[in-house]
């Protein structure tokens, strides 16, 4: 599979050890395809068994999360925290609540997070956590009781200098409030052991918007540097209307693009005149409804109750911001046939390996999530700095730091790809650049 016999050996062993972890194996395979290009020039990678070590999480915590629902019935979920790698800083990464959560999904997310965090240039290691609990349809009290039970175990494994969780799919402001509140009570101290906090208790301005804003800043860098172009006037599709999708859509509009379609689990809305992205945010954040309710606001818009068919719409740029593997080979073929210019990932690993190769083979500009969506965790890093300093930056200050971090990530990925003879291949650039810093730290820190 790989040119390097060392990588083949390590990956074949992992195939056996992690045979029930398809998402994790997918993330590792995609990463190793890039590392294959530099392995000959870096004999220390094999000498120090870096790949064997980097694919093995430093620690995995799995725990029971019992809670009582509104009917007084006892429910049990499974909780996870994967502390993947702390070579360059404390473990850092979000918490996901969704019924699909498995150890494989936690490990793939923790693995990706490690390289993403390295790319930000900030001192953060990689981790991820979550539970197979779905907040959808639960009352506020049920969610609070669940979060408290989850934290009653997790609190002993996290801390401002140890492991700093944040939100992810299914974990937004409400959940973070309940999780942080209980952490604070159990530890009996107020420290920045969580990011994405509310503004009244240590959160950073622009953290809520940061992932989506960063996705657009990254897309702008690609267009500017590779095509001498910009988002202005581009017709855009955004999949997923959660935290990442909503703020990607809002920033895209601010930068002059027209968002013609957005999706959620209930289906997609399509309007050639442009979707009112502020109203979509209102539906999802305040009304907590499905996108079909957009029709009441704008009856001329089209609603299709099948999120999968959103890929048939013709657009210049697609931002997949929903979930892993939402864009497979069939979707990629439609995207190419539609003459799309760029796919810029807002979600983590939304594109399968086959689809990624197909898109890039057909000259579609492709931005991998671990680079394009790094603005969220980068701003989490800025929140950690502000908490340590007991100080807050203004929105303009945070936004400008976020903007320059995204510019730097683009430049790093672009230059790294060029150096290994793959100019324009940002997947290779992101994987290699993210890895090299961790590798150097792992060699320096010894066999641990
Ligand atoms: P949210 O829970 O806020 O939103 C997820 C959205 O996706 C919801 O609108 C949901 O619909 C929708 N959805 C779920 N599955 C599908 C699907 N197959 N097709 C279309 N829509 C779908 O999550 P986030 O926005 O936080 O996360 C989205 C992705 O971005 C994840 O991959 C996450 O790991 C990644 N990410 C998140 C970051 C963050 O800071 N939050 C940072 C970097 C990456 P409905 O509303 O109907 O449930
Ligand atoms: O995937 C991600 O980068 C996130 N969910 C954000 C992590 C963070 O710690 O802010």
Coordinates of C-alpha atoms and ligand atoms in Angstrom, one line a residue:
X1 CA 0.0 0.0 0.0
X2 CA 2.8 2.4 0.9
X3 CA 6.3 2.7 -0.8
X4 CA 8.0 2.4 2.6
X5 CA 8.2 -1.1 4.0
X6 CA 8.4 0.3 7.5
X7 CA 5.0 2.1 7.0
X8 CA 3.5 -1.1 5.5
X9 CA 4.6 -3.1 8.5
X10 CA 3.2 -0.6 11.0
X11 CA 0.0 -0.2 9.2
X12 CA -0.5 -4.0 8.7
X13 CA -0.1 -4.5 12.4
X14 CA -2.6 -1.7 13.1
X15 CA -5.1 -3.3 10.7
X16 CA -5.1 -6.3 13.0
X17 CA -5.1 -4.5 16.3
X18 CA -7.7 -1.9 15.3
X19 CA -9.8 -4.1 13.0
X20 CA -13.0 -2.8 14.5
X21 CA -12.1 0.8 14.1
X22 CA -12.8 1.8 10.5
X23 CA -12.8 5.6 10.9
X24 CA -9.5 5.5 12.9
X25 CA -7.9 3.3 10.2
X26 CA -9.1 5.7 7.5
X27 CA -7.6 8.7 9.3
X28 CA -4.3 6.8 9.8
X29 CA -4.2 5.6 6.2
X30 CA -4.7 9.1 4.8
X31 CA -2.0 10.4 7.1
X32 CA 0.6 7.7 6.2
X33 CA 0.1 8.3 2.5
X34 CA 1.5 11.7 3.0
X35 CA 4.3 10.6 5.4
X36 CA 5.4 8.0 2.8
X37 CA 6.8 11.0 0.8
X38 CA 9.3 12.0 3.5
X39 CA 10.2 8.8 5.3
X40 CA 13.3 8.2 3.2
X41 CA 14.7 11.6 4.1
X42 CA 14.0 11.2 7.8
X43 CA 15.6 7.9 9.0
X44 CA 15.0 8.9 12.6
X45 CA 11.2 8.3 12.1
X46 CA 11.8 4.6 12.0
X47 CA 14.8 4.6 14.3
X48 CA 12.7 6.1 17.1
X49 CA 9.6 4.1 16.2
X50 CA 7.7 7.3 15.8
X51 CA 4.9 6.0 13.7
X52 CA 4.2 3.0 16.1
X53 CA 4.1 5.5 18.9
X54 CA 2.1 8.2 17.2
X55 CA -0.8 5.9 16.2
X56 CA -1.2 4.7 19.8
X57 CA -3.0 7.1 22.1
X58 CA -1.1 7.9 25.3
X59 CA -4.2 7.1 27.3
X60 CA -7.9 6.2 26.7
X61 CA -10.4 6.7 29.5
X62 CA -13.8 4.9 29.0
X63 CA -16.5 5.2 31.6
X64 CA -20.1 4.5 32.5
X65 CA -22.4 7.6 32.5
X66 CA -25.6 6.7 34.4
X67 CA -28.4 9.4 34.6
X68 CA -32.1 9.6 35.3
X69 CA -34.5 10.9 32.6
X70 CA -37.6 12.9 33.1
X71 CA -39.7 9.8 33.5
X72 CA -37.5 8.7 36.4
X73 CA -36.0 5.9 34.3
X74 CA -32.3 5.2 34.7
X75 CA -30.3 5.4 31.4
X76 CA -26.7 4.4 30.8
X77 CA -24.4 5.9 28.2
X78 CA -20.7 5.3 27.5
X79 CA -18.2 8.2 28.0
X80 CA -14.8 8.5 26.4
X81 CA -11.7 10.7 26.5
X82 CA -8.9 9.8 24.2
X83 CA -5.7 11.6 25.3
X84 CA -3.8 11.0 22.1
X85 CA -0.6 12.9 22.2
X86 CA 1.0 15.5 24.6
X87 CA 4.4 16.0 22.9
X88 CA 3.8 19.7 22.1
X89 CA 1.3 20.7 24.8
X90 CA -1.5 19.6 27.1
X91 CA -4.2 17.5 25.4
X92 CA -6.7 19.7 23.7
X93 CA -9.8 18.9 21.7
X94 CA -13.6 18.8 21.7
X95 CA -16.3 16.7 23.3
X96 CA -18.9 15.1 21.0
X97 CA -22.3 13.9 22.0
X98 CA -24.1 11.8 19.4
X99 CA -25.6 8.4 19.3
X100 CA -23.1 7.4 16.6
X101 CA -20.1 7.9 18.9
X102 CA -17.8 4.9 19.2
X103 CA -14.2 4.4 20.3
X104 CA -13.2 4.4 16.6
X105 CA -14.7 7.8 16.1
X106 CA -13.1 9.2 19.2
X107 CA -9.7 7.8 18.1
X108 CA -10.0 9.2 14.6
X109 CA -10.9 12.6 15.9
X110 CA -8.1 12.6 18.5
X111 CA -5.6 11.6 15.8
X112 CA -6.7 14.4 13.5
X113 CA -6.7 16.8 16.3
X114 CA -3.1 16.2 17.1
X115 CA -1.9 17.4 13.7
X116 CA -4.5 20.2 13.5
X117 CA -3.4 21.6 16.8
X118 CA 0.3 21.4 15.7
X119 CA -0.6 23.4 12.6
X120 CA -2.0 26.3 14.6
X121 CA 1.5 27.0 15.9
X122 CA 0.1 27.0 19.5
X123 CA 1.4 24.7 22.2
X124 CA -1.5 22.2 22.3
X125 CA -1.4 18.4 22.2
X126 CA -4.3 16.3 20.8
X127 CA -7.3 14.7 22.5
X128 CA -11.0 14.1 22.0
X129 CA -13.9 12.9 24.0
X130 CA -17.6 12.4 24.0
X131 CA -20.4 10.0 24.5
X132 CA -23.0 8.0 22.6
X133 CA -25.6 10.3 24.1
X134 CA -27.7 12.4 21.8
X135 CA -29.0 15.8 23.1
X136 CA -31.7 15.8 20.4
X137 CA -35.2 15.6 21.9
X138 CA -33.9 15.7 25.5
X139 CA -35.1 18.3 28.0
X140 CA -32.7 20.9 29.4
X141 CA -32.9 19.1 32.8
X142 CA -32.0 15.8 31.2
X143 CA -29.1 17.3 29.4
X144 CA -27.9 19.0 32.6
X145 CA -28.1 15.7 34.6
X146 CA -26.3 13.8 31.8
X147 CA -23.5 16.5 31.7
X148 CA -23.1 16.3 35.4
X149 CA -22.8 12.5 35.4
X150 CA -20.4 12.7 32.5
X151 CA -18.2 15.2 34.4
X152 CA -18.4 13.4 37.7
X153 CA -15.9 10.9 36.1
X154 CA -14.1 13.2 33.6
X155 CA -13.1 15.9 36.1
X156 CA -10.3 13.8 37.6
X157 CA -8.6 13.5 34.1
X158 CA -8.7 17.1 32.9
X159 CA -7.3 20.5 33.9
X160 CA -6.0 23.7 32.5
X161 CA -2.4 22.3 32.2
X162 CA -3.4 18.7 31.6
X163 CA -6.3 18.3 29.2
X164 CA -8.7 21.1 28.0
X165 CA -11.9 20.0 26.4
X166 CA -14.3 22.1 24.3
X167 CA -17.4 21.7 22.2
X168 CA -17.9 19.6 19.0
X169 CA -20.8 18.0 17.3
X170 CA -23.8 18.0 19.8
X171 CA -21.9 20.1 22.4
X172 CA -22.6 23.8 22.2
X173 CA -22.9 26.7 24.7
X174 CA -25.6 25.0 26.8
X175 CA -23.7 21.7 27.3
X176 CA -20.3 23.5 27.9
X177 CA -22.0 25.6 30.6
X178 CA -23.3 22.5 32.4
X179 CA -20.0 20.6 32.0
X180 CA -17.8 23.5 33.1
X181 CA -20.2 24.4 36.0
X182 CA -19.9 20.8 37.4
X183 CA -16.2 20.7 36.9
X184 CA -15.8 23.8 38.9
X185 CA -17.9 22.5 41.7
X186 CA -16.1 19.2 41.9
X187 CA -12.6 20.7 41.7
X188 CA -13.5 23.6 43.9
X189 CA -11.5 25.9 41.8
X190 CA -12.1 28.3 38.8
X191 CA -9.5 27.5 36.1
X192 CA -9.6 27.5 32.3
X193 CA -10.1 23.8 32.0
X194 CA -12.6 24.2 29.3
X195 CA -12.8 26.4 26.2
X196 CA -15.9 27.6 24.4
X197 CA -17.2 28.9 27.7
X198 CA -19.9 31.6 27.9
X199 CA -18.6 35.2 27.8
X200 CA -19.7 35.8 31.4
X201 CA -17.5 33.0 32.8
X202 CA -14.2 33.2 31.0
X203 CA -15.1 32.5 27.4
X204 CA -13.3 34.3 24.5
X205 CA -15.0 36.6 22.1
X206 CA -15.2 35.1 18.6
X207 CA -14.7 31.5 19.8
X208 CA -18.3 30.6 18.9
X209 CA -17.8 32.0 15.4
X210 CA -14.1 31.0 15.0
X211 CA -14.3 27.6 13.2
X212 CA -16.6 28.9 10.5
X213 CA -14.8 32.2 10.1
X214 CA -11.5 30.4 9.9
X215 CA -12.8 28.0 7.2
X216 CA -13.6 31.1 5.1
X217 CA -10.3 32.8 5.8
X218 CA -8.6 29.6 4.7
X219 CA -10.7 29.4 1.5
X220 CA -9.8 33.0 0.8
X221 CA -6.1 32.3 1.1
X222 CA -6.4 29.4 -1.3
X223 CA -8.3 31.4 -3.9
X224 CA -6.0 34.4 -3.5
X225 CA -2.7 32.5 -3.7
X226 CA -3.6 29.8 -6.2
X227 CA -6.2 31.4 -8.4
X228 CA -5.8 35.1 -7.9
X229 CA -9.5 35.1 -7.0
X230 CA -11.7 35.5 -4.0
X231 CA -15.0 34.4 -2.5
X232 CA -16.7 37.4 -3.9
X233 CA -19.6 36.5 -6.2
X234 CA -19.1 32.7 -5.7
X235 CA -22.2 30.5 -5.4
X236 CA -21.7 28.4 -2.3
X237 CA -23.2 25.3 -0.7
X238 CA -22.8 24.6 3.1
X239 CA -23.7 21.2 4.5
X240 CA -24.7 21.0 8.2
X241 CA -26.3 24.0 9.9
X242 CA -24.6 23.7 13.3
X243 CA -21.9 25.8 14.8
X244 CA -19.4 25.3 12.0
X245 CA -21.9 25.4 9.1
X246 CA -23.8 28.5 10.3
X247 CA -20.7 30.7 10.8
X248 CA -19.0 29.5 7.7
X249 CA -22.2 30.6 5.8
X250 CA -22.3 33.9 7.6
X251 CA -18.7 34.8 6.9
X252 CA -19.0 33.6 3.3
X253 CA -21.8 36.1 2.8
X254 CA -19.9 38.8 4.5
X255 CA -17.0 38.2 2.1
X256 CA -19.4 38.6 -0.9
X257 CA -20.4 35.0 -1.7
X258 CA -23.9 33.8 -2.2
X259 CA -25.0 30.8 -0.1
X260 CA -27.5 29.0 -2.3
X261 CA -28.1 25.9 -0.2
X262 CA -27.7 24.6 3.3
X263 CA -28.6 21.3 4.9
X264 CA -29.4 19.7 8.2
X265 CA -30.5 16.2 9.2
X266 CA -34.1 17.0 8.0
X267 CA -33.1 18.0 4.4
X268 CA -31.8 21.0 2.6
X269 CA -33.0 24.4 1.6
X270 CA -32.2 25.9 -1.8
X271 CA -32.6 29.4 -3.0
X272 CA -30.8 30.8 -6.1
X273 CA -31.3 34.3 -4.8
X274 CA -29.3 33.4 -1.7
X275 CA -30.3 31.9 1.7
X276 CA -30.8 34.3 4.6
X277 CA -28.0 32.9 6.7
X278 CA -28.9 35.0 9.7
X279 CA -32.3 33.5 9.8
X280 CA -30.9 30.0 9.5
X281 CA -28.8 30.8 12.6
X282 CA -31.9 32.0 14.4
X283 CA -33.7 28.7 13.5
X284 CA -30.9 26.5 14.7
X285 CA -29.5 28.5 17.7
X286 CA -32.6 30.1 19.1
X287 CA -35.7 28.3 17.8
X288 CA -33.9 24.9 17.9
X289 CA -35.9 23.7 14.9
X290 CA -35.2 21.9 11.6
X291 CA -34.5 23.7 8.4
X292 CA -38.0 22.9 7.0
X293 CA -39.2 25.8 9.1
X294 CA -37.3 28.2 6.9
X295 CA -40.2 27.7 4.4
X296 CA -42.5 29.6 6.7
X297 CA -40.1 32.6 6.5
X298 CA -39.3 32.4 2.8
X299 CA -42.1 30.4 1.0
X300 CA -40.4 30.8 -2.4
X301 CA -37.4 28.8 -1.2
X302 CA -37.2 25.1 -2.1
X303 CA -37.0 22.5 0.8
X304 CA -36.0 18.9 -0.1
X305 CA -36.5 16.4 2.8
X306 CA -33.3 14.5 1.9
X307 CA -30.0 16.0 3.0
X308 CA -28.1 13.5 0.7
X309 CA -29.4 15.1 -2.5
X310 CA -27.9 18.5 -1.7
X311 CA -24.8 17.4 -3.7
X312 CA -26.7 17.5 -6.9
X313 CA -26.9 21.3 -6.9
X314 CA -24.4 23.2 -9.0
X315 CA -22.1 25.5 -7.1
X316 CA -18.6 27.1 -7.3
X317 CA -17.6 26.2 -3.8
X318 CA -18.7 23.5 -1.3
X319 CA -18.1 23.6 2.4
X320 CA -18.9 20.2 3.9
X321 CA -19.6 21.2 7.6
X322 CA -21.7 18.3 8.9
X323 CA -19.9 15.0 9.7
X324 CA -17.4 12.4 8.7
X325 CA -17.7 10.6 5.4
X326 CA -20.6 12.7 4.2
X327 CA -18.9 13.2 0.9
X328 CA -18.2 9.8 -0.8
X329 CA -17.2 8.9 -4.4
X330 CA -20.7 9.3 -5.8
X331 CA -21.0 12.8 -4.4
X332 CA -17.5 13.6 -5.7
X333 CA -18.5 12.5 -9.2
X334 CA -21.5 14.9 -9.0
X335 CA -19.2 17.7 -7.8
X336 CA -16.8 17.2 -10.6
X337 CA -19.6 16.9 -13.2
X338 CA -21.0 20.2 -11.9
X339 CA -17.8 22.0 -12.6
X340 CA -17.2 22.9 -9.0
X341 CA -14.0 24.9 -8.3
X342 CA -13.2 24.1 -4.6
X343 CA -14.2 21.8 -1.7
X344 CA -13.1 23.3 1.6
X345 CA -13.8 21.0 4.6
X346 CA -15.3 22.5 7.7
X347 CA -16.1 19.2 9.3
X348 CA -13.5 16.6 10.4
X349 CA -12.8 14.1 7.7
X350 CA -16.1 14.7 5.8
X351 CA -14.6 13.3 2.6
X352 CA -13.6 9.7 2.1
X353 CA -10.1 8.9 0.8
X354 CA -11.5 7.7 -2.5
X355 CA -13.5 10.9 -3.0
X356 CA -10.6 13.1 -2.0
X357 CA -8.3 11.4 -4.6
X358 CA -11.1 11.7 -7.2
X359 CA -11.6 15.5 -6.5
X360 CA -7.9 16.2 -6.6
X361 CA -7.3 14.1 -9.7
X362 CA -9.9 16.2 -11.4
X363 CA -8.2 19.5 -10.4
X364 CA -10.7 20.6 -7.8
X365 CA -9.0 22.8 -5.2
X366 CA -9.2 20.8 -2.0
X367 CA -8.7 22.0 1.6
X368 CA -8.5 19.3 4.3
X369 CA -10.4 19.8 7.5
X370 CA -7.3 19.5 9.8
X371 CA -6.1 22.8 8.2
X372 CA -9.2 24.5 7.1
X373 CA -11.2 24.1 10.4
X374 CA -8.2 24.7 12.7
X375 CA -9.5 28.2 13.5
X376 CA -11.9 26.8 16.2
X377 CA -9.2 25.1 18.2
X378 CA -6.8 28.0 17.5
X379 CA -9.2 30.4 19.1
X380 CA -9.6 27.9 22.0
X381 CA -5.9 28.3 22.4
X382 CA -6.4 32.1 22.5
X383 CA -9.1 31.5 25.2
X384 CA -6.6 29.5 27.2
X385 CA -4.0 32.4 26.9
X386 CA -6.6 34.9 28.0
X387 CA -7.7 32.8 31.0
X388 CA -4.1 32.4 32.1
X389 CA -3.5 36.1 31.8
X390 CA -6.8 36.9 33.6
X391 CA -7.4 39.3 30.7
X392 CA -9.7 39.5 27.7
X393 CA -8.9 40.7 24.2
X394 CA -11.5 42.6 22.1
X395 CA -13.4 40.8 19.3
X396 CA -11.3 42.7 16.8
X397 CA -8.1 41.5 18.5
X398 CA -9.1 37.9 18.6
X399 CA -10.4 38.0 15.0
X400 CA -7.2 39.5 13.7
X401 CA -5.1 36.8 15.5
X402 CA -7.4 34.1 14.1
X403 CA -7.0 35.6 10.6
X404 CA -3.2 35.6 10.8
X405 CA -3.2 32.0 12.2
X406 CA -5.2 30.9 9.2
X407 CA -2.9 32.7 6.8
X408 CA 0.1 31.0 8.4
X409 CA -1.5 27.6 8.3
X410 CA -2.1 28.1 4.5
X411 CA 1.4 29.2 3.9
X412 CA 2.9 26.4 5.9
X413 CA 0.8 23.7 4.1
X414 CA 1.4 25.2 0.7
X415 CA 5.2 25.5 1.2
X416 CA 5.5 22.1 2.8
X417 CA 3.7 20.5 -0.2
X418 CA 5.9 22.4 -2.6
X419 CA 9.0 21.2 -0.8
X420 CA 8.1 17.6 -1.3
X421 CA 7.2 18.1 -4.9
X422 CA 3.4 18.2 -4.5
X423 CA 2.7 21.9 -5.0
X424 CA -1.0 22.7 -4.4
X425 CA -1.7 19.4 -2.6
X426 CA -2.8 20.8 0.8
X427 CA -3.6 17.3 2.2
X428 CA 0.1 16.3 1.9
X429 CA 1.2 19.8 3.2
X430 CA -1.1 19.7 6.2
X431 CA -0.2 16.1 7.2
X432 CA 3.6 16.6 6.9
X433 CA 3.8 20.0 8.5
X434 CA 1.5 19.0 11.4
X435 CA 3.6 15.9 11.9
X436 CA 7.1 17.3 11.7
X437 CA 6.8 19.4 14.8
X438 CA 5.3 16.6 16.9
X439 CA 8.0 14.2 15.6
X440 CA 10.8 16.6 16.6
X441 CA 9.3 16.9 20.1
X442 CA 8.9 13.2 20.4
X443 CA 12.5 12.5 19.5
X444 CA 13.7 15.2 22.0
X445 CA 11.5 14.0 24.8
X446 CA 12.8 10.4 24.7
X447 CA 11.0 7.1 24.7
X448 CA 7.9 7.9 26.7
Ligands
LIG1 P1 -23.3 20.9 15.5 O1 -23.8 19.8 16.4 O2 -23.3 22.3 16.0 O3 -24.0 20.8 14.1 C1 -24.0 19.7 13.3 C2 -24.9 20.0 12.1 O4 -24.9 19.0 11.1 C3 -26.4 20.0 12.6 O5 -27.0 21.1 11.9 C4 -26.9 18.7 12.1 O6 -28.3 18.7 11.8 C5 -26.2 18.5 10.8 N1 -26.0 17.2 10.3 C6 -25.6 16.0 11.0 N2 -25.4 15.0 10.1 C7 -25.7 15.6 8.9 C8 -25.6 15.1 7.5 N3 -25.2 13.8 7.3 N4 -25.9 15.9 6.5 C9 -26.2 17.2 6.7 N5 -26.3 17.7 8.0 C10 -26.0 16.9 9.0 O7 -21.8 20.4 15.2 P2 -20.5 21.3 14.8 O8 -21.0 22.3 13.8 O9 -19.8 21.7 16.0 O10 -19.6 20.2 14.0 C11 -19.8 19.9 12.7 C12 -18.5 19.2 12.2 O11 -17.4 20.2 12.4 C13 -18.0 18.0 13.0 O12 -17.3 17.1 12.1 C14 -17.0 18.5 14.0 O13 -16.1 17.5 14.5 C15 -16.3 19.6 13.2 N6 -15.7 20.7 13.9 C16 -16.3 21.4 14.9 C17 -15.6 22.4 15.6 C18 -16.3 23.2 16.6 O14 -15.6 24.1 17.2 N7 -17.5 23.0 17.0 C19 -14.2 22.7 15.2 C20 -13.7 22.0 14.1 C21 -14.4 21.0 13.5 P3 -29.5 18.9 12.9 O15 -29.3 20.4 13.3 O16 -30.7 18.6 12.2 O17 -29.1 18.0 14.0
LIG2 O1 -12.5 19.5 16.0 C1 -12.2 20.5 16.6 O2 -11.2 21.1 16.3 C2 -13.0 21.0 17.7 N1 -14.1 20.4 17.9 C3 -12.6 22.2 18.5 C4 -11.7 21.7 19.6 C5 -11.3 22.8 20.6 O3 -10.6 22.4 21.5 O4 -11.7 23.9 20.5

